[in-house]
PDB file of C-alpha atoms in Angstrom:
ATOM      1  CA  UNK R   1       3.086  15.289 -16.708  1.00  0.00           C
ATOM      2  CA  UNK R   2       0.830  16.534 -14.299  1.00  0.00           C
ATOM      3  CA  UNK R   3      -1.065  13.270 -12.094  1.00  0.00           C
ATOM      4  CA  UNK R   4      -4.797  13.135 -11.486  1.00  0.00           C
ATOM      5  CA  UNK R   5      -5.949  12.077  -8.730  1.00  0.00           C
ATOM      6  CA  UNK R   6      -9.894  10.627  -8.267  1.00  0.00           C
ATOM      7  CA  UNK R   7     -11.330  10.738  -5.145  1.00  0.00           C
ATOM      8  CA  UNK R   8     -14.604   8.986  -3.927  1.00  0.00           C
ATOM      9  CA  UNK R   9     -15.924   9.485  -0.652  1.00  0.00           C
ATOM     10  CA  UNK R  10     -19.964  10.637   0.511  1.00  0.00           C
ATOM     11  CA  UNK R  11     -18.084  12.816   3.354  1.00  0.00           C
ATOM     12  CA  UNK R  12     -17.824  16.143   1.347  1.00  0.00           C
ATOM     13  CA  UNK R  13     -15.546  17.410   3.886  1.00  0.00           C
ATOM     14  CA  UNK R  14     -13.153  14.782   3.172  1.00  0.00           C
ATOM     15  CA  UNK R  15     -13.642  15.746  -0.287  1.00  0.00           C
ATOM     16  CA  UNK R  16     -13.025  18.656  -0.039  1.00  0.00           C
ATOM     17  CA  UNK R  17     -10.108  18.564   2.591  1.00  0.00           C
ATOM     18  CA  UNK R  18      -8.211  16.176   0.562  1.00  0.00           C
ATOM     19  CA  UNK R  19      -8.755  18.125  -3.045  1.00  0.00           C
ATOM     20  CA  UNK R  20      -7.384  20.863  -1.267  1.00  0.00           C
ATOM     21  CA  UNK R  21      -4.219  19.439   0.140  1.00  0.00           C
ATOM     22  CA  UNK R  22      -3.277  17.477  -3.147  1.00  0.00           C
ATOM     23  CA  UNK R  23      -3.573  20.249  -5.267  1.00  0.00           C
ATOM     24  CA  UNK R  24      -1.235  22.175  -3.134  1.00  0.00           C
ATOM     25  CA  UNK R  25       1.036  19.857  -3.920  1.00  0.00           C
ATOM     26  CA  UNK R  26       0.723  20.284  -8.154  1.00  0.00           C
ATOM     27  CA  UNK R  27      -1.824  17.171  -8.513  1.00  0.00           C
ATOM     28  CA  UNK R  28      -4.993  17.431 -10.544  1.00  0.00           C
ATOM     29  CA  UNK R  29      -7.560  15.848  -8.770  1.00  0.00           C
ATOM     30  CA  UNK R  30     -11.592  14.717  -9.516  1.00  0.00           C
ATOM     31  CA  UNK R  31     -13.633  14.517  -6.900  1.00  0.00           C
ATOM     32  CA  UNK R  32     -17.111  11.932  -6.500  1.00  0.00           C
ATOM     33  CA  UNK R  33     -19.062  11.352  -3.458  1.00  0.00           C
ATOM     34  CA  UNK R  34     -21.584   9.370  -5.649  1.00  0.00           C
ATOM     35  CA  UNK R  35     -19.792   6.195  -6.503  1.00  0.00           C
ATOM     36  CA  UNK R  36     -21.954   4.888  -8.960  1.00  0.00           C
ATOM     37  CA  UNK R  37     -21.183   8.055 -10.603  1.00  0.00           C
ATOM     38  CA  UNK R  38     -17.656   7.495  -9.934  1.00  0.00           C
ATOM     39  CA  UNK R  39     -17.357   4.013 -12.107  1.00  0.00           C
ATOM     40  CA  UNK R  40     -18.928   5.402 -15.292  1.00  0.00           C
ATOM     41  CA  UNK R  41     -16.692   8.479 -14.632  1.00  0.00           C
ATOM     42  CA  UNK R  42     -13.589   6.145 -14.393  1.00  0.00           C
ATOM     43  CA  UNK R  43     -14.321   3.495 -16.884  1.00  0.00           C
ATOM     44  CA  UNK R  44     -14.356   6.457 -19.574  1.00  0.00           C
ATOM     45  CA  UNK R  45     -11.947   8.375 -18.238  1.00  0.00           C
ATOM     46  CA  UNK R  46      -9.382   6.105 -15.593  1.00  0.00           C
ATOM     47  CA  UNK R  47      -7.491   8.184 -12.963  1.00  0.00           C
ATOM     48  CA  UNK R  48      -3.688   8.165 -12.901  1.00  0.00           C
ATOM     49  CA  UNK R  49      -4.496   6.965  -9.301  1.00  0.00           C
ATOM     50  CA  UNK R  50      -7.919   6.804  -7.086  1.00  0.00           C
ATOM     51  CA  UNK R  51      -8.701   7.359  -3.518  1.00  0.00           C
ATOM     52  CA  UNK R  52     -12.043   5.552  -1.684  1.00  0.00           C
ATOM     53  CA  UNK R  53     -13.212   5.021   1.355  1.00  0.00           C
ATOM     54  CA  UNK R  54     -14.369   0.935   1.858  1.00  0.00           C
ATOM     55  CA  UNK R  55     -17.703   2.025   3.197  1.00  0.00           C
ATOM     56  CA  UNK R  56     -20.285   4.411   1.231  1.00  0.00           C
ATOM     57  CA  UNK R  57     -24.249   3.615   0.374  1.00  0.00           C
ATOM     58  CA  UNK R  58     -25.936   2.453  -2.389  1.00  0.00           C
ATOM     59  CA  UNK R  59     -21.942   1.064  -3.537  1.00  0.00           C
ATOM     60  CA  UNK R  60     -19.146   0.019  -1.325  1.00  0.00           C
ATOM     61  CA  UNK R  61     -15.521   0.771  -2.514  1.00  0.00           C
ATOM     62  CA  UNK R  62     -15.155  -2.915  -2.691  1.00  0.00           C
ATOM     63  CA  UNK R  63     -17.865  -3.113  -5.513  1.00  0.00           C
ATOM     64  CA  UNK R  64     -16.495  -0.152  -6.383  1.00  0.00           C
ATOM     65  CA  UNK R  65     -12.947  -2.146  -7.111  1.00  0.00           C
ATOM     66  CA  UNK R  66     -14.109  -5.071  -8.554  1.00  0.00           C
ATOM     67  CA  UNK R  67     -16.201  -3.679 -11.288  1.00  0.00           C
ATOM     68  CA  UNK R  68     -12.827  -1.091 -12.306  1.00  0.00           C
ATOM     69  CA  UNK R  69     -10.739  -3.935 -12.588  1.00  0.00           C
ATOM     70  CA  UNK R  70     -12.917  -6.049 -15.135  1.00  0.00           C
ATOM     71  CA  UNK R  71     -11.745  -2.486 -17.283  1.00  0.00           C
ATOM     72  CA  UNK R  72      -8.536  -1.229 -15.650  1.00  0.00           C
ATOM     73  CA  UNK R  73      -5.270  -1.775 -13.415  1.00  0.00           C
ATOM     74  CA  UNK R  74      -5.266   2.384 -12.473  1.00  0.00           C
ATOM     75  CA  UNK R  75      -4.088   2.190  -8.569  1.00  0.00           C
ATOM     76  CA  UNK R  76      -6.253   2.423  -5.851  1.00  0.00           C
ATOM     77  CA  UNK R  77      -5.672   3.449  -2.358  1.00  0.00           C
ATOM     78  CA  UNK R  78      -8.799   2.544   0.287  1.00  0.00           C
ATOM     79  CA  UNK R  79      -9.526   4.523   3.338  1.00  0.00           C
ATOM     80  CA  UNK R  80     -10.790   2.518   5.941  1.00  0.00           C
ATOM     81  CA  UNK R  81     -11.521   2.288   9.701  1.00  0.00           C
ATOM     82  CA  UNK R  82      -9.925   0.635  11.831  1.00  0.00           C
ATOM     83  CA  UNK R  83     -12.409  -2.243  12.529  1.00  0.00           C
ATOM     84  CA  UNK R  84     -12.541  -2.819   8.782  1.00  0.00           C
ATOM     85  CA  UNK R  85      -9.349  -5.287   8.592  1.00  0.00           C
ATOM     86  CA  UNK R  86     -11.252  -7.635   6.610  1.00  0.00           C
ATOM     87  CA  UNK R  87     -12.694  -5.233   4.417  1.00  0.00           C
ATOM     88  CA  UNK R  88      -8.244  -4.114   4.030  1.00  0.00           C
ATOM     89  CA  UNK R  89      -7.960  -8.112   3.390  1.00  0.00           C
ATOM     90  CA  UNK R  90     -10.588  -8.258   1.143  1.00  0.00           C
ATOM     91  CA  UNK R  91      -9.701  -5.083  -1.282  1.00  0.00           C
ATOM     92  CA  UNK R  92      -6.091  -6.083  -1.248  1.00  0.00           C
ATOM     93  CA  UNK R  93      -6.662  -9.470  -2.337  1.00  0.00           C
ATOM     94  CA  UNK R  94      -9.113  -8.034  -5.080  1.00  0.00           C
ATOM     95  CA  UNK R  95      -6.172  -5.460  -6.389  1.00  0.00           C
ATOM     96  CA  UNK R  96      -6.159  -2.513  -3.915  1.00  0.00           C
ATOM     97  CA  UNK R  97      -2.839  -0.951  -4.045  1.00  0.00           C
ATOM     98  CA  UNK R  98      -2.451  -0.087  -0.340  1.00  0.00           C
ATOM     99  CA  UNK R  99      -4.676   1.268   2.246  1.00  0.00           C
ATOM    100  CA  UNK R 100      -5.006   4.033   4.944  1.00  0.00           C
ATOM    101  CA  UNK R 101      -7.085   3.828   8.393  1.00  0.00           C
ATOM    102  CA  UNK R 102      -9.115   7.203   9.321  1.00  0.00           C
ATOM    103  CA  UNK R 103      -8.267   8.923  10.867  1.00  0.00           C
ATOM    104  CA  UNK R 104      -5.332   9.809   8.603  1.00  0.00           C
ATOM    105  CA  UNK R 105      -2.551  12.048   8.267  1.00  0.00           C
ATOM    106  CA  UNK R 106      -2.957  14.106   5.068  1.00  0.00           C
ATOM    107  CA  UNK R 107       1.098  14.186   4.141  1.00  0.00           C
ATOM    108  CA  UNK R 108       0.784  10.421   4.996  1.00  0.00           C
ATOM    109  CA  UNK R 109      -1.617   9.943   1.607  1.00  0.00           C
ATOM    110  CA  UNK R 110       0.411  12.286   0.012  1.00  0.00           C
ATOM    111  CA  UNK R 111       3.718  10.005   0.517  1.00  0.00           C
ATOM    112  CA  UNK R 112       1.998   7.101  -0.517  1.00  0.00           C
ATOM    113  CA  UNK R 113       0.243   8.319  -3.480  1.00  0.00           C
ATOM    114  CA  UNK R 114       3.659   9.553  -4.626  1.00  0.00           C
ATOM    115  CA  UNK R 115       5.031   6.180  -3.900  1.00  0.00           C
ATOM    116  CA  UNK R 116       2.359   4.049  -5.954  1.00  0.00           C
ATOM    117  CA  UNK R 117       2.885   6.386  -8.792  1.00  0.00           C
ATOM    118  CA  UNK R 118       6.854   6.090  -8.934  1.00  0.00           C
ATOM    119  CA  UNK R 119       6.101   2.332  -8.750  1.00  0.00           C
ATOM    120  CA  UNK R 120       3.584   2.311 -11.610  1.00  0.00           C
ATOM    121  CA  UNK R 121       5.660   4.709 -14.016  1.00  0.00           C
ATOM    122  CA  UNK R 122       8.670   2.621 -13.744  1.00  0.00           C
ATOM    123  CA  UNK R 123       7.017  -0.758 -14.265  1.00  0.00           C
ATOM    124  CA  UNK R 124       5.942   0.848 -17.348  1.00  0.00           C
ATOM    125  CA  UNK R 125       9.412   1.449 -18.608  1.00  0.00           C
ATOM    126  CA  UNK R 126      11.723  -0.907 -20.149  1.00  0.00           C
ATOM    127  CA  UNK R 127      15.241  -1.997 -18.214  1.00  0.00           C
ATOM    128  CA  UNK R 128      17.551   0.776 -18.941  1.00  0.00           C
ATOM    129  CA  UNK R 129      21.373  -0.652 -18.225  1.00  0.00           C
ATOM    130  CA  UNK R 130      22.502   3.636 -18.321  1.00  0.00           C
ATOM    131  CA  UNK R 131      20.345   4.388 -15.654  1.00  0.00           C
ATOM    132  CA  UNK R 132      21.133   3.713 -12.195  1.00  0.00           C
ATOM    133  CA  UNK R 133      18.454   1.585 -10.404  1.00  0.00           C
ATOM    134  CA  UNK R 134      18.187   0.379  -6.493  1.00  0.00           C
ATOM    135  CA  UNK R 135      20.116  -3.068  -6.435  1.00  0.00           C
ATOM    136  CA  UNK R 136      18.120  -5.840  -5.372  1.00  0.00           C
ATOM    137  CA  UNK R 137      17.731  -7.125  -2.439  1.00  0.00           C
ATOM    138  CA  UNK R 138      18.696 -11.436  -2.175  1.00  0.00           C
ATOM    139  CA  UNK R 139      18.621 -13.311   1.164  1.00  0.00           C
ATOM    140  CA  UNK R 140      18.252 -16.869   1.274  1.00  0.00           C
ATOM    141  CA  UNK R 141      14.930 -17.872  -0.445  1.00  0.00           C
ATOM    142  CA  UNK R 142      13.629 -13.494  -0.806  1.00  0.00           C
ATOM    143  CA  UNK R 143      14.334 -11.518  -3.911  1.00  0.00           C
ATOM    144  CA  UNK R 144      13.314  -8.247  -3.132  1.00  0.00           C
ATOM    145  CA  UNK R 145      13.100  -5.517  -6.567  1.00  0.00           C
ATOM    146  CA  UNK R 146      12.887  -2.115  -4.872  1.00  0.00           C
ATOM    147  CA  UNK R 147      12.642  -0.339  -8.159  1.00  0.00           C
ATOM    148  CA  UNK R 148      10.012  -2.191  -9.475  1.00  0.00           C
ATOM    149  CA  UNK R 149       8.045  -2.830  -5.959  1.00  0.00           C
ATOM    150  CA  UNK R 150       8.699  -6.656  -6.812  1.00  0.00           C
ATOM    151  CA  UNK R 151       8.839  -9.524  -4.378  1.00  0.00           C
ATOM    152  CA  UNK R 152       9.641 -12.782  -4.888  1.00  0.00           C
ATOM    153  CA  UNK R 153      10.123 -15.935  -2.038  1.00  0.00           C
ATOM    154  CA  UNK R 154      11.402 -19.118  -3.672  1.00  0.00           C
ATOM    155  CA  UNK R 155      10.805 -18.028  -7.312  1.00  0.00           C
ATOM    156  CA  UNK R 156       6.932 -17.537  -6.525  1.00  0.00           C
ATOM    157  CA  UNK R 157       5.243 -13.575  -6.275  1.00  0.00           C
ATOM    158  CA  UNK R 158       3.810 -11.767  -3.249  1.00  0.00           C
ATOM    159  CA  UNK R 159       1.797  -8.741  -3.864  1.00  0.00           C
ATOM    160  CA  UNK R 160       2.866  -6.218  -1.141  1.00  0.00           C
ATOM    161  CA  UNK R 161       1.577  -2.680  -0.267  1.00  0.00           C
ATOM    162  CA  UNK R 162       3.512  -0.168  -0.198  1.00  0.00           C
ATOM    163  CA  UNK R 163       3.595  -0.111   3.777  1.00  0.00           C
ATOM    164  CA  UNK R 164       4.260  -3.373   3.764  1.00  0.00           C
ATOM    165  CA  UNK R 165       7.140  -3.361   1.530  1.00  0.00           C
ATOM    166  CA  UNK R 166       9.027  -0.809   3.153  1.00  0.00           C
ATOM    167  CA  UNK R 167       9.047  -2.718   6.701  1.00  0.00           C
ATOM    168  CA  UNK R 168      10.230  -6.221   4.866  1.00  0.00           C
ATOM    169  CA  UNK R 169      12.962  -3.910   2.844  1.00  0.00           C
ATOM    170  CA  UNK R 170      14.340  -2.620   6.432  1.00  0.00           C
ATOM    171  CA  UNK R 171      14.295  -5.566   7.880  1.00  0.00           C
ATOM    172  CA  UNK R 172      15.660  -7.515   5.261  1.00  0.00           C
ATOM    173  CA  UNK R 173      18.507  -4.865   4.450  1.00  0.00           C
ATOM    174  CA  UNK R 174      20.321  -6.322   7.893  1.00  0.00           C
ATOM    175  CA  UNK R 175      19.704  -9.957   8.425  1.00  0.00           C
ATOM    176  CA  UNK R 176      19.832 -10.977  12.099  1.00  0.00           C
ATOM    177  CA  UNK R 177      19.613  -7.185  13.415  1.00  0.00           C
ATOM    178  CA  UNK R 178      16.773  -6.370  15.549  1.00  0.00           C
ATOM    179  CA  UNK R 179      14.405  -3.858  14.327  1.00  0.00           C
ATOM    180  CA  UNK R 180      12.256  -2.352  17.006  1.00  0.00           C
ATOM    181  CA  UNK R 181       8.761  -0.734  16.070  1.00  0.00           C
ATOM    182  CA  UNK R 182      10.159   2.904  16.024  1.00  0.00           C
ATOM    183  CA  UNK R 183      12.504   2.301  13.528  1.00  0.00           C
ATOM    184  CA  UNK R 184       9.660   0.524  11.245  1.00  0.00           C
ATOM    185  CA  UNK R 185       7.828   3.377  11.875  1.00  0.00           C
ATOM    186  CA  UNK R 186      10.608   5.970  10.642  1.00  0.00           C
ATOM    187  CA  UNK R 187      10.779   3.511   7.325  1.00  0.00           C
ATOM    188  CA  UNK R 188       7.421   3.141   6.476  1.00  0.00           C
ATOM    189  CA  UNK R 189       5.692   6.460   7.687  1.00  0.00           C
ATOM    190  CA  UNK R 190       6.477   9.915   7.803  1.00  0.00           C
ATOM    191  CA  UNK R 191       8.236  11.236  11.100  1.00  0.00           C
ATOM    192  CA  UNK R 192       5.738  13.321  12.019  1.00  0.00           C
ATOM    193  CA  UNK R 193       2.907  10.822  11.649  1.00  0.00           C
ATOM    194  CA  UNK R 194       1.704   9.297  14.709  1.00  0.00           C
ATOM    195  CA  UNK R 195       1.003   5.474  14.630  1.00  0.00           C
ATOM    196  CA  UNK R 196      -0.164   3.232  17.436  1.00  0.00           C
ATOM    197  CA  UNK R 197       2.805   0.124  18.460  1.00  0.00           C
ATOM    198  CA  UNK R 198      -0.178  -2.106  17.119  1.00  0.00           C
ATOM    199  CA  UNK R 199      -0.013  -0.934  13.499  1.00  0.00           C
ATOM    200  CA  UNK R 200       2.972  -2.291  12.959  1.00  0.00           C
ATOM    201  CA  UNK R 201       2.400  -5.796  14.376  1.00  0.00           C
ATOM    202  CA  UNK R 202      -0.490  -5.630  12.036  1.00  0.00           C
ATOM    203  CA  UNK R 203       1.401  -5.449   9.008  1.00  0.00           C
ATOM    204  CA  UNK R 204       4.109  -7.976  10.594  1.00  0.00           C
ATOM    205  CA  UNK R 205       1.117 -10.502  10.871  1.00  0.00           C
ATOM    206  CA  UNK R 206      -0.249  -9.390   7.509  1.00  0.00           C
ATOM    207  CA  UNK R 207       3.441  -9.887   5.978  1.00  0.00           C
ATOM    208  CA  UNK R 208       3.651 -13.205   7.653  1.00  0.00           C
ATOM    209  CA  UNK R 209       0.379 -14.100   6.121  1.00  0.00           C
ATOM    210  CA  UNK R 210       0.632 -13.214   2.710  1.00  0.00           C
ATOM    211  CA  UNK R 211       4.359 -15.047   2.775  1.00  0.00           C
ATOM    212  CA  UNK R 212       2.267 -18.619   4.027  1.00  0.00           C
ATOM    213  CA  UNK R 213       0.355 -18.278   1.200  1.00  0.00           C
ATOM    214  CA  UNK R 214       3.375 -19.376  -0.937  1.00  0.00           C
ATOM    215  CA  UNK R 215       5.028 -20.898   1.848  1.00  0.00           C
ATOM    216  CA  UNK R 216       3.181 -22.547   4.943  1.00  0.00           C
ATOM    217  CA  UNK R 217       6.966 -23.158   6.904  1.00  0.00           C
ATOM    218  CA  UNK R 218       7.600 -19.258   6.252  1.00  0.00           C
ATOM    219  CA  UNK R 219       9.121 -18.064   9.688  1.00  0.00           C
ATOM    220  CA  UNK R 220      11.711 -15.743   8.320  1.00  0.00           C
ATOM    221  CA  UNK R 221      10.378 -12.948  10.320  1.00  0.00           C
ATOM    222  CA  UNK R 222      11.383 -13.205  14.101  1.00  0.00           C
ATOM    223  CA  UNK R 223       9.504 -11.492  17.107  1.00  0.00           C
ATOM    224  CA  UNK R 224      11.600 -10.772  19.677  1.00  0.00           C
ATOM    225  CA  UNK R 225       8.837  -9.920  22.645  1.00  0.00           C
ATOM    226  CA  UNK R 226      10.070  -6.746  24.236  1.00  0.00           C
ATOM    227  CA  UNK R 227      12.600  -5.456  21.339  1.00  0.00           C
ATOM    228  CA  UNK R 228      11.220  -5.392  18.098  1.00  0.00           C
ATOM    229  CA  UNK R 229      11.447  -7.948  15.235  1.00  0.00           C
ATOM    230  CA  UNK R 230      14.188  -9.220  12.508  1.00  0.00           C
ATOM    231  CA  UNK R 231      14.682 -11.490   9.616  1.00  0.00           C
ATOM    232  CA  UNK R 232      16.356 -14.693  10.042  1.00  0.00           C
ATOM    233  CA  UNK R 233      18.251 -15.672   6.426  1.00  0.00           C
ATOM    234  CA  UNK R 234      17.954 -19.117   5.873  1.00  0.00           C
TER     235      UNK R 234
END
């Protein structure tokens, strides 16, 4: 079945831009740049998935967010700026699937849209013992699910983005082996998608954070200054 996609954003262009690209690709998409509009639209008639940018008049995205989710779970990707990280904090803690800083590669959205919707279709579906499935990932006191996007650390959930799920899965597939910032690039972007060094150590300290939340003595993830990082198995 064909996916829609809903996008909100008051830049037309980006509208119109991004419409463009995803429907080359086979999706269906509906496009707001009102998004008071939007929420009526969507609590009628949810999205298999929605795209908004974090700032937009008369309603932010995070408004935006929290009024969907009194109605519905559909996924939602923000676009934000850079200097918005505690907007990012903010919509993630409130249910944001993942998030993407403009300027942004258009095959980058692309790979991650397609990512949140394998994740969502297969949490939907019930264990299937005929099928093969990704084996899970155990070290120490980390149960990583990578078919179901689920992560556990000592029995107890942590709700990762996409992004940051894919860095913690590389790192964690080779205990003790360095990891430099190129090859977390390669795993958690597309190869020809630029990304500054410092995104990376964003979502390290974003990892660590959301780990301390269940764990305050979480220091599984090791910086080695100069050559990347790696995760210690306890």
């Amino acid at each position: 079945m064909t996916a829609t996609i809903a996008l909100v954003d008051d830049d037309k262009n980006i509208l119109t831009s991004v419409s463009i690209a995803l429907q080359a690709e086979g999706f269906l998409t509906r496009i707001y740049s009102d998004p008071e509009g939007a929420l009526k639209a969507l609590l009628d008639n949810p999205a298999d998935l929605a795209v908004f940018d974090i700032k937009m008049p008369r309603m932010d995205g995070l408004e935006l967010l929290r009024r969907l989710r009194e109605k519905t779970q559909m996924p939602v990707i923000f676009l934000t700026s850079k200097a918005d990280e505690l907007d990012e904090a903010l919509g993630l803690a409130m249910g944001a699937d993942d998030y993407i800083a403009k300027p942004f590669s258009q095959r980058l959205l692309i790979a991650r849209i397609r990512a949140i919707l394998r994740r969502a279709e297969v949490s939907k579906l019930p264990d299937a013992p005929d099928e093969p499935v990704a084996d899970p990932i155990l070290r120490g006191r980390l149960e990583m699910d990578p078919a179901r996007h689920r992560v556990k650390w000592s029995g107890k959930d942590v709700t990762l983005t996409v992004t940051e799920f894919l860095i913690l899965e590389t790192l964690a597939a080779r205990p003790g082996v360095v990891k430099n910032r190129n090859q977390l690039m390669d795993a958690a972007y597309q190869d020809d998608v630029y990304v500054d060094d410092r995104t990376i150590d964003s979502h390290i300290k974003r990892l660590r954070r959301k780990f301390r939340e269940v764990d305050s003595d979480f220091n599984a993830i090791d910086t080695l200054y100069g050559a990347g990082y790696r995760f210690s198995e306890e």
